[in-house]
mmCIF file of C-alpha atoms and ligand atoms in Angstrom:
data_model
loop_
_atom_site.group_PDB
_atom_site.id
_atom_site.type_symbol
_atom_site.label_atom_id
_atom_site.label_comp_id
_atom_site.label_asym_id
_atom_site.label_seq_id
_atom_site.Cartn_x
_atom_site.Cartn_y
_atom_site.Cartn_z
ATOM 1 C CA MET A 1 34.137 145.613 45.960
ATOM 2 C CA ALA A 2 35.338 148.567 48.021
ATOM 3 C CA PRO A 3 38.898 149.461 47.077
ATOM 4 C CA ILE A 4 41.871 148.541 49.249
ATOM 5 C CA VAL A 5 43.449 151.815 50.294
ATOM 6 C CA ILE A 6 46.926 153.010 51.144
ATOM 7 C CA THR A 7 47.039 155.838 53.632
ATOM 8 C CA GLU A 8 49.600 158.377 54.772
ATOM 9 C CA GLY A 9 48.486 159.707 58.103
ATOM 10 C CA ASP A 10 44.769 160.351 57.660
ATOM 11 C CA ALA A 11 44.931 160.810 53.887
ATOM 12 C CA VAL A 12 44.097 158.087 51.345
ATOM 13 C CA VAL A 13 46.909 158.248 48.772
ATOM 14 C CA SER A 14 46.150 155.174 46.648
ATOM 15 C CA GLU A 15 42.969 153.223 45.911
ATOM 16 C CA ILE A 16 43.320 149.696 44.576
ATOM 17 C CA TYR A 17 40.420 148.109 42.696
ATOM 18 C CA ILE A 18 40.555 144.360 42.023
ATOM 19 C CA GLU A 19 37.771 143.220 39.690
ATOM 20 C CA ARG A 20 37.087 141.083 36.656
ATOM 21 C CA GLY A 21 36.809 143.054 33.442
ATOM 22 C CA ILE A 22 37.741 146.289 35.196
ATOM 23 C CA LEU A 23 39.779 147.573 32.258
ATOM 24 C CA THR A 24 36.644 147.869 30.124
ATOM 25 C CA ARG A 25 35.450 150.366 32.767
ATOM 26 C CA ALA A 26 38.748 152.260 33.120
ATOM 27 C CA GLY A 27 37.159 155.527 31.946
ATOM 28 C CA SER A 28 34.645 155.625 34.783
ATOM 29 C CA LEU A 29 37.221 154.540 37.357
ATOM 30 C CA MET A 30 39.639 157.410 36.837
ATOM 31 C CA PRO A 31 40.005 159.690 39.873
ATOM 32 C CA PRO A 32 37.421 162.495 39.635
ATOM 33 C CA ASN A 33 39.088 165.443 37.896
ATOM 34 C CA PRO A 34 37.001 167.837 35.749
ATOM 35 C CA GLU A 35 40.144 169.574 34.447
ATOM 36 C CA ARG A 36 41.641 166.458 32.869
ATOM 37 C CA ARG A 37 41.752 166.628 29.073
ATOM 38 C CA ARG A 38 44.281 164.064 28.105
ATOM 39 C CA VAL A 39 45.456 160.638 29.199
ATOM 40 C CA VAL A 40 48.721 159.193 27.938
ATOM 41 C CA VAL A 41 48.848 155.406 28.107
ATOM 42 C CA LEU A 42 52.349 153.952 28.549
ATOM 43 C CA THR A 43 52.450 150.261 27.768
ATOM 44 C CA GLN A 44 54.338 147.189 26.576
ATOM 45 C CA PRO A 45 54.191 145.399 23.206
ATOM 46 C CA THR A 46 52.624 142.249 24.764
ATOM 47 C CA VAL A 47 49.378 143.674 26.149
ATOM 48 C CA THR A 48 47.585 145.005 23.089
ATOM 49 C CA GLY A 49 44.174 143.494 24.010
ATOM 50 C CA PRO A 50 43.925 145.098 27.468
ATOM 51 C CA VAL A 51 45.307 148.364 26.055
ATOM 52 C CA GLU A 52 42.548 148.479 23.425
ATOM 53 C CA GLN A 53 39.936 148.084 26.182
ATOM 54 C CA VAL A 54 41.488 150.897 28.192
ATOM 55 C CA GLU A 55 41.861 153.168 25.189
ATOM 56 C CA ARG A 56 38.214 152.695 24.201
ATOM 57 C CA SER A 57 36.887 153.203 27.711
ATOM 58 C CA LEU A 58 38.994 156.321 28.338
ATOM 59 C CA SER A 59 37.936 157.818 24.976
ATOM 60 C CA ASP A 60 34.271 157.044 25.639
ATOM 61 C CA ALA A 61 34.625 158.931 28.924
ATOM 62 C CA GLY A 62 35.691 162.029 26.965
ATOM 63 C CA ASN A 63 39.485 161.924 27.270
ATOM 64 C CA GLN A 64 41.944 162.522 24.442
ATOM 65 C CA VAL A 65 44.008 159.363 24.556
ATOM 66 C CA THR A 66 47.518 158.736 23.219
ATOM 67 C CA VAL A 67 49.183 155.338 23.505
ATOM 68 C CA ILE A 68 52.971 155.132 23.699
ATOM 69 C CA THR A 69 54.445 151.635 23.463
ATOM 70 C CA LEU A 70 57.641 151.196 25.460
ATOM 71 C CA PRO A 71 60.402 148.675 24.773
ATOM 72 C CA ASP A 72 59.538 145.351 26.431
ATOM 73 C CA GLY A 73 60.710 144.325 29.897
ATOM 74 C CA ASP A 74 63.518 146.133 31.676
ATOM 75 C CA ALA A 75 64.650 147.723 28.391
ATOM 76 C CA ALA A 76 61.897 150.256 29.215
ATOM 77 C CA LYS A 77 63.524 151.181 32.517
ATOM 78 C CA SER A 78 66.244 153.541 31.290
ATOM 79 C CA LEU A 79 66.851 157.267 31.411
ATOM 80 C CA SER A 80 66.947 157.388 27.610
ATOM 81 C CA VAL A 81 63.406 155.964 27.473
ATOM 82 C CA VAL A 82 62.360 158.524 30.103
ATOM 83 C CA GLU A 83 63.746 161.314 27.933
ATOM 84 C CA SER A 84 62.080 160.029 24.801
ATOM 85 C CA VAL A 85 58.691 159.692 26.574
ATOM 86 C CA VAL A 86 58.980 163.138 28.170
ATOM 87 C CA ARG A 87 59.698 164.703 24.764
ATOM 88 C CA ASP A 88 56.525 163.049 23.465
ATOM 89 C CA LEU A 89 54.542 164.387 26.464
ATOM 90 C CA ASN A 90 55.917 167.859 25.747
ATOM 91 C CA ASP A 91 54.852 167.620 22.103
ATOM 92 C CA LEU A 92 51.371 166.656 23.305
ATOM 93 C CA THR A 93 51.426 169.605 25.752
ATOM 94 C CA LEU A 94 50.395 167.235 28.500
ATOM 95 C CA GLY A 95 49.474 169.466 31.430
ATOM 96 C CA ARG A 96 49.334 169.369 35.211
ATOM 97 C CA ALA A 97 45.690 168.272 35.249
ATOM 98 C CA ASP A 98 46.335 165.390 32.867
ATOM 99 C CA THR A 99 47.097 161.777 33.642
ATOM 100 C CA ILE A 100 49.652 159.070 32.880
ATOM 101 C CA PHE A 101 48.099 155.601 32.651
ATOM 102 C CA GLY A 102 50.730 152.855 32.956
ATOM 103 C CA ILE A 103 49.616 149.394 31.834
ATOM 104 C CA GLY A 104 51.753 146.253 31.647
ATOM 105 C CA GLY A 105 54.139 144.281 33.799
ATOM 106 C CA GLY A 106 56.267 145.747 36.563
ATOM 107 C CA ALA A 107 58.770 147.197 34.113
ATOM 108 C CA ALA A 108 56.098 149.301 32.387
ATOM 109 C CA THR A 109 54.461 150.429 35.627
ATOM 110 C CA ASP A 110 57.857 151.303 37.196
ATOM 111 C CA LEU A 111 58.699 153.462 34.161
ATOM 112 C CA ALA A 112 55.230 155.024 33.963
ATOM 113 C CA GLY A 113 55.306 155.783 37.685
ATOM 114 C CA PHE A 114 58.706 157.425 37.373
ATOM 115 C CA VAL A 115 57.668 159.563 34.412
ATOM 116 C CA ALA A 116 54.486 160.612 36.245
ATOM 117 C CA ALA A 117 56.458 161.378 39.417
ATOM 118 C CA THR A 118 58.935 163.632 37.636
ATOM 119 C CA TYR A 119 57.242 165.183 34.578
ATOM 120 C CA LEU A 120 56.221 168.752 35.574
ATOM 121 C CA ARG A 121 57.442 167.713 39.053
ATOM 122 C CA GLY A 122 54.670 165.186 39.265
ATOM 123 C CA ILE A 123 51.307 164.576 37.602
ATOM 124 C CA GLU A 124 48.530 162.101 38.307
ATOM 125 C CA CYS A 125 49.298 158.432 37.717
ATOM 126 C CA VAL A 126 46.952 155.459 37.326
ATOM 127 C CA LEU A 127 48.396 151.965 36.954
ATOM 128 C CA ALA A 128 46.962 148.739 35.580
ATOM 129 C CA PRO A 129 49.352 145.837 36.261
ATOM 130 C CA THR A 130 48.953 142.943 33.817
ATOM 131 C CA THR A 131 51.350 140.454 35.429
ATOM 132 C CA LEU A 132 50.781 138.769 38.778
ATOM 133 C CA LEU A 133 54.102 140.138 40.028
ATOM 134 C CA GLY A 134 53.031 143.613 38.990
ATOM 135 C CA ALA A 135 49.629 143.222 40.647
ATOM 136 C CA VAL A 136 50.867 141.953 44.000
ATOM 137 C CA ASP A 137 54.070 143.946 44.199
ATOM 138 C CA ALA A 138 55.510 146.314 41.579
ATOM 139 C CA SER A 139 52.471 148.543 40.998
ATOM 140 C CA VAL A 140 51.574 148.856 44.687
ATOM 141 C CA GLY A 141 53.432 151.005 47.178
ATOM 142 C CA GLY A 142 54.727 154.020 45.271
ATOM 143 C CA LYS A 143 58.252 152.911 44.431
ATOM 144 C CA THR A 144 59.099 153.934 40.870
ATOM 145 C CA GLY A 145 62.364 153.894 39.041
ATOM 146 C CA VAL A 146 64.767 153.075 36.265
ATOM 147 C CA ASN A 147 68.024 151.136 36.043
ATOM 148 C CA VAL A 148 71.337 152.991 35.736
ATOM 149 C CA GLY A 149 74.237 150.591 36.177
ATOM 150 C CA GLY A 150 72.384 148.747 38.959
ATOM 151 C CA LYS A 151 68.677 147.936 39.239
ATOM 152 C CA ASN A 152 66.353 150.765 40.314
ATOM 153 C CA LEU A 153 69.195 153.109 41.264
ATOM 154 C CA VAL A 154 67.295 156.184 40.096
ATOM 155 C CA GLY A 155 63.715 156.596 41.197
ATOM 156 C CA ALA A 156 61.127 158.408 43.215
ATOM 157 C CA PHE A 157 58.580 157.558 45.864
ATOM 158 C CA ARG A 158 55.123 158.528 44.627
ATOM 159 C CA HIS A 159 51.881 156.626 44.920
ATOM 160 C CA PRO A 160 49.666 156.092 41.888
ATOM 161 C CA ALA A 161 46.265 157.615 42.635
ATOM 162 C CA ARG A 162 44.558 154.421 41.533
ATOM 163 C CA ILE A 163 45.528 150.890 40.634
ATOM 164 C CA LEU A 164 43.142 148.851 38.502
ATOM 165 C CA ILE A 165 43.735 145.094 38.628
ATOM 166 C CA ASP A 166 41.815 142.980 36.135
ATOM 167 C CA VAL A 167 41.559 139.389 37.372
ATOM 168 C CA ASP A 168 40.509 138.213 33.877
ATOM 169 C CA VAL A 169 43.806 139.489 32.477
ATOM 170 C CA LEU A 170 45.797 137.748 35.208
ATOM 171 C CA GLU A 171 43.965 134.446 34.666
ATOM 172 C CA ALA A 172 45.020 134.486 31.013
ATOM 173 C CA LEU A 173 48.716 134.746 31.888
ATOM 174 C CA PRO A 174 51.106 131.969 30.843
ATOM 175 C CA THR A 175 52.043 129.621 33.713
ATOM 176 C CA VAL A 176 55.595 130.898 33.821
ATOM 177 C CA LEU A 177 54.372 134.398 34.759
ATOM 178 C CA ILE A 178 51.815 133.014 37.242
ATOM 179 C CA ARG A 179 54.635 131.096 38.914
ATOM 180 C CA GLN A 180 56.970 134.110 39.089
ATOM 181 C CA GLY A 181 54.220 136.241 40.625
ATOM 182 C CA ALA A 182 53.317 133.436 43.026
ATOM 183 C CA ALA A 183 56.759 133.775 44.618
ATOM 184 C CA GLU A 184 56.048 137.400 45.596
ATOM 185 C CA ALA A 185 52.457 136.611 46.582
ATOM 186 C CA LEU A 186 53.630 133.759 48.784
ATOM 187 C CA LYS A 187 56.210 136.137 50.275
ATOM 188 C CA THR A 188 53.452 138.486 51.413
ATOM 189 C CA GLY A 189 51.646 135.468 52.854
ATOM 190 C CA PHE A 190 54.740 134.429 54.816
ATOM 191 C CA ILE A 191 55.193 137.894 56.305
ATOM 192 C CA GLY A 192 51.571 138.845 56.834
ATOM 193 C CA ASP A 193 48.790 136.432 55.901
ATOM 194 C CA PRO A 194 48.851 132.768 56.982
ATOM 195 C CA ILE A 195 45.554 132.157 55.116
ATOM 196 C CA LEU A 196 47.269 133.052 51.833
ATOM 197 C CA VAL A 197 50.000 130.530 52.665
ATOM 198 C CA ASP A 198 47.322 127.890 53.329
ATOM 199 C CA LEU A 199 45.641 128.785 50.046
ATOM 200 C CA TYR A 200 48.840 128.038 48.126
ATOM 201 C CA ARG A 201 49.372 124.872 50.149
ATOM 202 C CA ASP A 202 45.866 123.622 49.292
ATOM 203 C CA LYS A 203 45.587 124.739 45.691
ATOM 204 C CA GLY A 204 49.138 125.244 44.407
ATOM 205 C CA LEU A 205 49.417 127.442 41.330
ATOM 206 C CA ALA A 206 45.661 126.966 40.783
ATOM 207 C CA ALA A 207 44.983 129.180 43.823
ATOM 208 C CA PRO A 208 42.233 131.601 42.699
ATOM 209 C CA LEU A 209 43.968 134.767 41.567
ATOM 210 C CA GLY A 210 41.253 137.152 42.780
ATOM 211 C CA GLU A 211 41.724 135.979 46.339
ATOM 212 C CA VAL A 212 45.519 135.737 46.012
ATOM 213 C CA VAL A 213 45.747 139.322 44.796
ATOM 214 C CA GLU A 214 43.302 140.686 47.393
ATOM 215 C CA ARG A 215 45.235 139.050 50.207
ATOM 216 C CA ALA A 216 48.700 139.942 48.929
ATOM 217 C CA VAL A 217 47.748 143.552 48.155
ATOM 218 C CA GLY A 218 46.061 143.733 51.555
ATOM 219 C CA VAL A 219 49.333 142.836 53.269
ATOM 220 C CA LYS A 220 51.378 145.229 51.168
ATOM 221 C CA ALA A 221 48.906 148.094 51.642
ATOM 222 C CA ARG A 222 48.911 147.542 55.395
ATOM 223 C CA VAL A 223 52.705 147.516 55.628
ATOM 224 C CA VAL A 224 53.203 150.487 53.287
ATOM 225 C CA SER A 225 50.518 152.563 55.013
ATOM 226 C CA GLY A 226 52.549 152.213 58.205
ATOM 227 C CA ASP A 227 55.827 153.158 56.593
ATOM 228 C CA PHE A 228 55.966 154.761 53.155
ATOM 229 C CA ARG A 229 59.655 155.592 52.916
ATOM 230 C CA GLU A 230 61.062 152.343 54.187
ATOM 231 C CA SER A 231 62.427 153.650 57.458
ATOM 232 C CA GLY A 232 61.627 150.428 59.255
ATOM 233 C CA ALA A 233 58.431 148.436 59.069
ATOM 234 C CA ARG A 234 58.400 148.303 55.267
ATOM 235 C CA ALA A 235 61.641 146.343 55.308
ATOM 236 C CA VAL A 236 59.665 143.140 55.978
ATOM 237 C CA LEU A 237 58.546 143.259 52.332
ATOM 238 C CA ASN A 238 62.158 142.400 51.484
ATOM 239 C CA TYR A 239 61.716 138.850 52.797
ATOM 240 C CA GLY A 240 63.808 136.634 50.517
ATOM 241 C CA HIS A 241 65.364 139.614 48.776
ATOM 242 C CA THR A 242 68.752 139.899 50.572
ATOM 243 C CA VAL A 243 70.065 136.750 48.903
ATOM 244 C CA GLY A 244 67.459 136.931 46.143
ATOM 245 C CA HIS A 245 68.873 140.095 44.597
ATOM 246 C CA GLY A 246 72.365 138.605 44.491
ATOM 247 C CA VAL A 247 71.146 135.344 42.978
ATOM 248 C CA GLU A 248 68.975 137.158 40.420
ATOM 249 C CA ILE A 249 72.016 138.949 39.027
ATOM 250 C CA ALA A 250 74.583 136.166 39.491
ATOM 251 C CA ALA A 251 72.367 133.453 37.975
ATOM 252 C CA GLY A 252 70.494 135.624 35.484
ATOM 253 C CA ILE A 253 67.124 134.191 36.538
ATOM 254 C CA SER A 254 63.775 135.927 36.971
ATOM 255 C CA HIS A 255 63.069 138.054 40.029
ATOM 256 C CA GLY A 256 60.345 135.685 41.254
ATOM 257 C CA GLU A 257 62.562 132.604 41.014
ATOM 258 C CA ALA A 258 65.383 134.461 42.764
ATOM 259 C CA VAL A 259 63.048 135.516 45.584
ATOM 260 C CA ALA A 260 61.974 131.877 46.001
ATOM 261 C CA ILE A 261 65.619 130.836 46.456
ATOM 262 C CA GLY A 262 66.206 133.834 48.719
ATOM 263 C CA MET A 263 63.294 132.816 50.947
ATOM 264 C CA VAL A 264 64.854 129.368 51.371
ATOM 265 C CA ALA A 265 68.080 131.052 52.515
ATOM 266 C CA ALA A 266 66.124 133.354 54.825
ATOM 267 C CA GLY A 267 64.446 130.282 56.335
ATOM 268 C CA VAL A 268 67.869 129.011 57.424
ATOM 269 C CA VAL A 269 68.775 132.381 58.903
ATOM 270 C CA GLY A 270 65.454 132.422 60.748
ATOM 271 C CA GLU A 271 65.976 128.916 62.100
ATOM 272 C CA ARG A 272 69.408 129.832 63.437
ATOM 273 C CA THR A 273 68.674 133.323 64.773
ATOM 274 C CA VAL A 274 65.106 133.238 66.068
ATOM 275 C CA GLY A 275 64.287 129.522 66.159
ATOM 276 C CA PHE A 276 61.940 129.466 63.129
ATOM 277 C CA ALA A 277 60.496 125.954 63.350
ATOM 278 C CA GLY A 278 58.593 125.757 60.070
ATOM 279 C CA ARG A 279 61.461 125.523 57.623
ATOM 280 C CA ALA A 280 60.722 122.087 56.133
ATOM 281 C CA ASP A 281 57.106 123.016 55.376
ATOM 282 C CA HIS A 282 58.129 126.480 54.094
ATOM 283 C CA ASP A 283 60.669 125.033 51.642
ATOM 284 C CA ALA A 284 58.354 122.226 50.536
ATOM 285 C CA LEU A 285 55.622 124.736 49.740
ATOM 286 C CA ILE A 286 57.974 126.862 47.619
ATOM 287 C CA ALA A 287 59.140 123.766 45.735
ATOM 288 C CA SER A 288 55.563 122.528 45.248
ATOM 289 C CA LEU A 289 54.816 125.633 43.166
ATOM 290 C CA GLY A 290 57.587 124.620 40.763
ATOM 291 C CA LEU A 291 59.837 127.378 42.051
ATOM 292 C CA PRO A 292 63.556 126.689 42.521
ATOM 293 C CA ILE A 293 64.889 126.205 46.060
ATOM 294 C CA SER A 294 68.591 126.234 45.239
ATOM 295 C CA ALA A 295 71.017 127.934 42.903
ATOM 296 C CA PRO A 296 73.766 125.379 42.291
ATOM 297 C CA GLY A 297 76.651 126.543 40.175
ATOM 298 C CA VAL A 298 76.126 130.164 41.090
ATOM 299 C CA ASP A 299 79.343 131.849 42.089
ATOM 300 C CA GLY A 300 79.317 132.446 45.858
ATOM 301 C CA ARG A 301 81.776 135.335 45.627
ATOM 302 C CA THR A 302 79.528 137.211 43.218
ATOM 303 C CA VAL A 303 76.498 136.761 45.488
ATOM 304 C CA GLU A 304 78.483 137.826 48.566
ATOM 305 C CA ASP A 305 79.902 140.849 46.744
ATOM 306 C CA LEU A 306 76.386 141.881 45.728
ATOM 307 C CA MET A 307 75.174 141.491 49.321
ATOM 308 C CA ALA A 308 78.181 143.523 50.539
ATOM 309 C CA LEU A 309 77.254 146.260 48.062
ATOM 310 C CA ASP A 310 73.740 146.400 49.538
ATOM 311 C CA LYS A 311 75.331 146.435 52.990
ATOM 312 C CA LYS A 312 77.439 149.497 52.146
ATOM 313 C CA ARG A 313 74.263 151.329 51.196
ATOM 314 C CA ASP A 314 72.480 150.240 54.343
ATOM 315 C CA ALA A 315 73.986 151.602 57.545
ATOM 316 C CA GLY A 316 73.117 148.627 59.769
ATOM 317 C CA GLY A 317 75.075 145.860 57.962
ATOM 318 C CA ILE A 318 73.582 142.901 56.075
ATOM 319 C CA ARG A 319 69.897 142.769 56.973
ATOM 320 C CA PHE A 320 67.807 139.656 56.714
ATOM 321 C CA VAL A 321 64.083 139.530 57.178
ATOM 322 C CA VAL A 322 63.282 136.296 58.997
ATOM 323 C CA LEU A 323 60.136 134.658 60.347
ATOM 324 C CA ARG A 324 59.568 133.786 63.963
ATOM 325 C CA ASP A 325 56.473 132.140 62.582
ATOM 326 C CA VAL A 326 54.344 132.532 59.467
ATOM 327 C CA GLY A 327 52.864 136.032 59.716
ATOM 328 C CA ASP A 328 55.439 137.186 62.276
ATOM 329 C CA PRO A 329 58.482 138.706 60.532
ATOM 330 C CA LEU A 330 61.397 140.661 61.965
ATOM 331 C CA VAL A 331 64.736 142.042 60.771
ATOM 332 C CA VAL A 332 68.001 140.529 62.025
ATOM 333 C CA HIS A 333 71.696 141.093 61.362
ATOM 334 C CA PRO A 334 73.118 137.549 61.238
ATOM 335 C CA ASP A 335 76.806 136.724 61.766
ATOM 336 C CA ASP A 336 79.005 135.514 58.897
ATOM 337 C CA ALA A 337 78.715 131.830 59.819
ATOM 338 C CA THR A 338 74.916 132.044 59.629
ATOM 339 C CA VAL A 339 75.050 133.754 56.235
ATOM 340 C CA ARG A 340 77.420 131.043 54.974
ATOM 341 C CA ALA A 341 75.090 128.318 56.259
ATOM 342 C CA ALA A 342 72.180 129.983 54.483
ATOM 343 C CA LEU A 343 74.123 130.128 51.213
ATOM 344 C CA ALA A 344 75.233 126.508 51.618
ATOM 345 C CA ALA A 345 71.580 125.473 52.001
ATOM 346 C CA ILE A 346 70.857 126.848 48.537
ATOM 347 C CA GLY A 347 73.853 125.148 46.987
ATOM 348 C CA ILE A 348 76.263 128.093 47.091
ATOM 349 C CA ASP A 349 79.641 127.628 48.755
HETATM 350 N N1 NAD B 401 58.291 149.181 42.150
HETATM 351 C C1 NAD B 401 58.336 148.113 42.907
HETATM 352 O O1 NAD B 401 58.060 148.154 44.109
HETATM 353 C C2 NAD B 401 58.723 146.806 42.284
HETATM 354 C C3 NAD B 401 58.561 145.609 42.993
HETATM 355 C C4 NAD B 401 58.864 144.409 42.346
HETATM 356 C C5 NAD B 401 59.337 144.409 41.047
HETATM 357 N N2 NAD B 401 59.493 145.606 40.394
HETATM 358 C C6 NAD B 401 59.977 145.637 39.005
HETATM 359 O O2 NAD B 401 59.063 144.925 38.201
HETATM 360 C C7 NAD B 401 59.737 144.364 37.081
HETATM 361 C C8 NAD B 401 59.382 142.907 36.998
HETATM 362 O O3 NAD B 401 57.968 142.790 36.831
HETATM 363 P P1 NAD B 401 57.351 141.816 35.738
HETATM 364 O O4 NAD B 401 57.806 140.433 35.969
HETATM 365 O O5 NAD B 401 55.913 142.113 35.665
HETATM 366 O O6 NAD B 401 58.183 142.290 34.474
HETATM 367 P P2 NAD B 401 57.861 142.803 33.004
HETATM 368 O O7 NAD B 401 57.128 144.075 33.003
HETATM 369 O O8 NAD B 401 59.169 142.765 32.342
HETATM 370 O O9 NAD B 401 56.888 141.673 32.436
HETATM 371 C C9 NAD B 401 57.386 140.381 32.146
HETATM 372 C C10 NAD B 401 57.001 139.986 30.716
HETATM 373 O O10 NAD B 401 55.599 139.733 30.675
HETATM 374 C C11 NAD B 401 55.008 140.431 29.588
HETATM 375 N N3 NAD B 401 53.599 140.665 29.921
HETATM 376 C C12 NAD B 401 53.061 141.654 30.673
HETATM 377 N N4 NAD B 401 51.743 141.474 30.809
HETATM 378 C C13 NAD B 401 51.432 140.360 30.124
HETATM 379 C C14 NAD B 401 50.212 139.662 29.869
HETATM 380 N N5 NAD B 401 49.047 140.084 30.413
HETATM 381 N N6 NAD B 401 50.261 138.537 29.126
HETATM 382 C C15 NAD B 401 51.437 138.086 28.601
HETATM 383 N N7 NAD B 401 52.615 138.718 28.797
HETATM 384 C C16 NAD B 401 52.612 139.833 29.545
HETATM 385 C C17 NAD B 401 55.862 141.651 29.451
HETATM 386 O O11 NAD B 401 55.726 142.240 28.178
HETATM 387 C C18 NAD B 401 57.265 141.070 29.692
HETATM 388 O O12 NAD B 401 57.755 140.495 28.531
HETATM 389 C C19 NAD B 401 61.218 144.595 37.320
HETATM 390 O O13 NAD B 401 61.645 145.693 36.555
HETATM 391 C C20 NAD B 401 61.294 144.936 38.804
HETATM 392 O O14 NAD B 401 62.380 145.783 39.137
HETATM 393 C C21 NAD B 401 59.190 146.786 40.979
HETATM 394 ZN ZN1 ZN B 402 60.535 141.518 44.814
#
């Protein structure tokens, strides 16, 4: 399959390959670069099988390969881990022509992307997401970062040169991770691909992951190519995230589950501000995937405070992405009564 590309102006900045078994061919799919000597693989403890495939393929292609295993999950996304990795890269004398290969879930690819964006002021980065959430969202689009106090407060915008998505790896994921990723995939369907929404409606969590990922990445690549630094158009990718972020922290649930609840709230805002007529179907679809559609017991003040914090950082006030229709998103600034109604609909008052 031809890669999906992300462009900036006329230049292709990222190529995304979605294939079965692609990690066994990682060595031949690296960006052409005769100067490259070394590849440092940054990974998580849970993905040893895929990492072995990558390591073998990169070595067979003539690279010196070093694997560094990061702490699991968001424990990897800290400045102290960045420092420790950079000291290792220094010891290896990793140079400007060399490459960071990040493989794992979104936490590993966020950290790998940040290290690659900042080490020597930026070296080549290739990412191989191994979770569905990573494949449809975290690895694509050039946002990298670590957590300092809040989530992702330190980071850099820099596209990975290539993204290699192995559908075989995704199909082996436990259901809980398929469900969390489905929330973000469905989000991209709601904002940009009605056929992806239909696919989830027809097949539920059994929706074929190759097609899900191609469609979701297609939407994200299209949106990001129009607007890399989130000045406007890219904001639609935050569908479900205004309330979702607050709920994620206040309830301590996964990002995907929080986005599902946030989309339900956004459906209410859409109904009240732009006459979104598909709310019942939208909510039923989210629920049918086994995703939560309310957050009872979550403290409303905490969620509102977290939304107010986002608002302070965002000149225009509280922004909600809403749908006029599936595939037709826009950004609105709802009044307080509408926000309260949206929170009430998800069990927060
Ligand atoms: N940069 C972005 O644009 C962006 C977008 C969305 C999310 N994110 C970030 O992504 C992270 C969440 O992504 P995630 O859910 O992939 O998190 P994660 O990396 O923490 O992965 C979740 C868990 O799955 C495990 N795992 C990974 N691959 C596996 C596999 N193939 N089989 C079994 N287990 C596997 C991981 O070790 C971890 O325990 C957050 O840090 C979030 O901030 C970034
Ligand atoms: Zn998200």
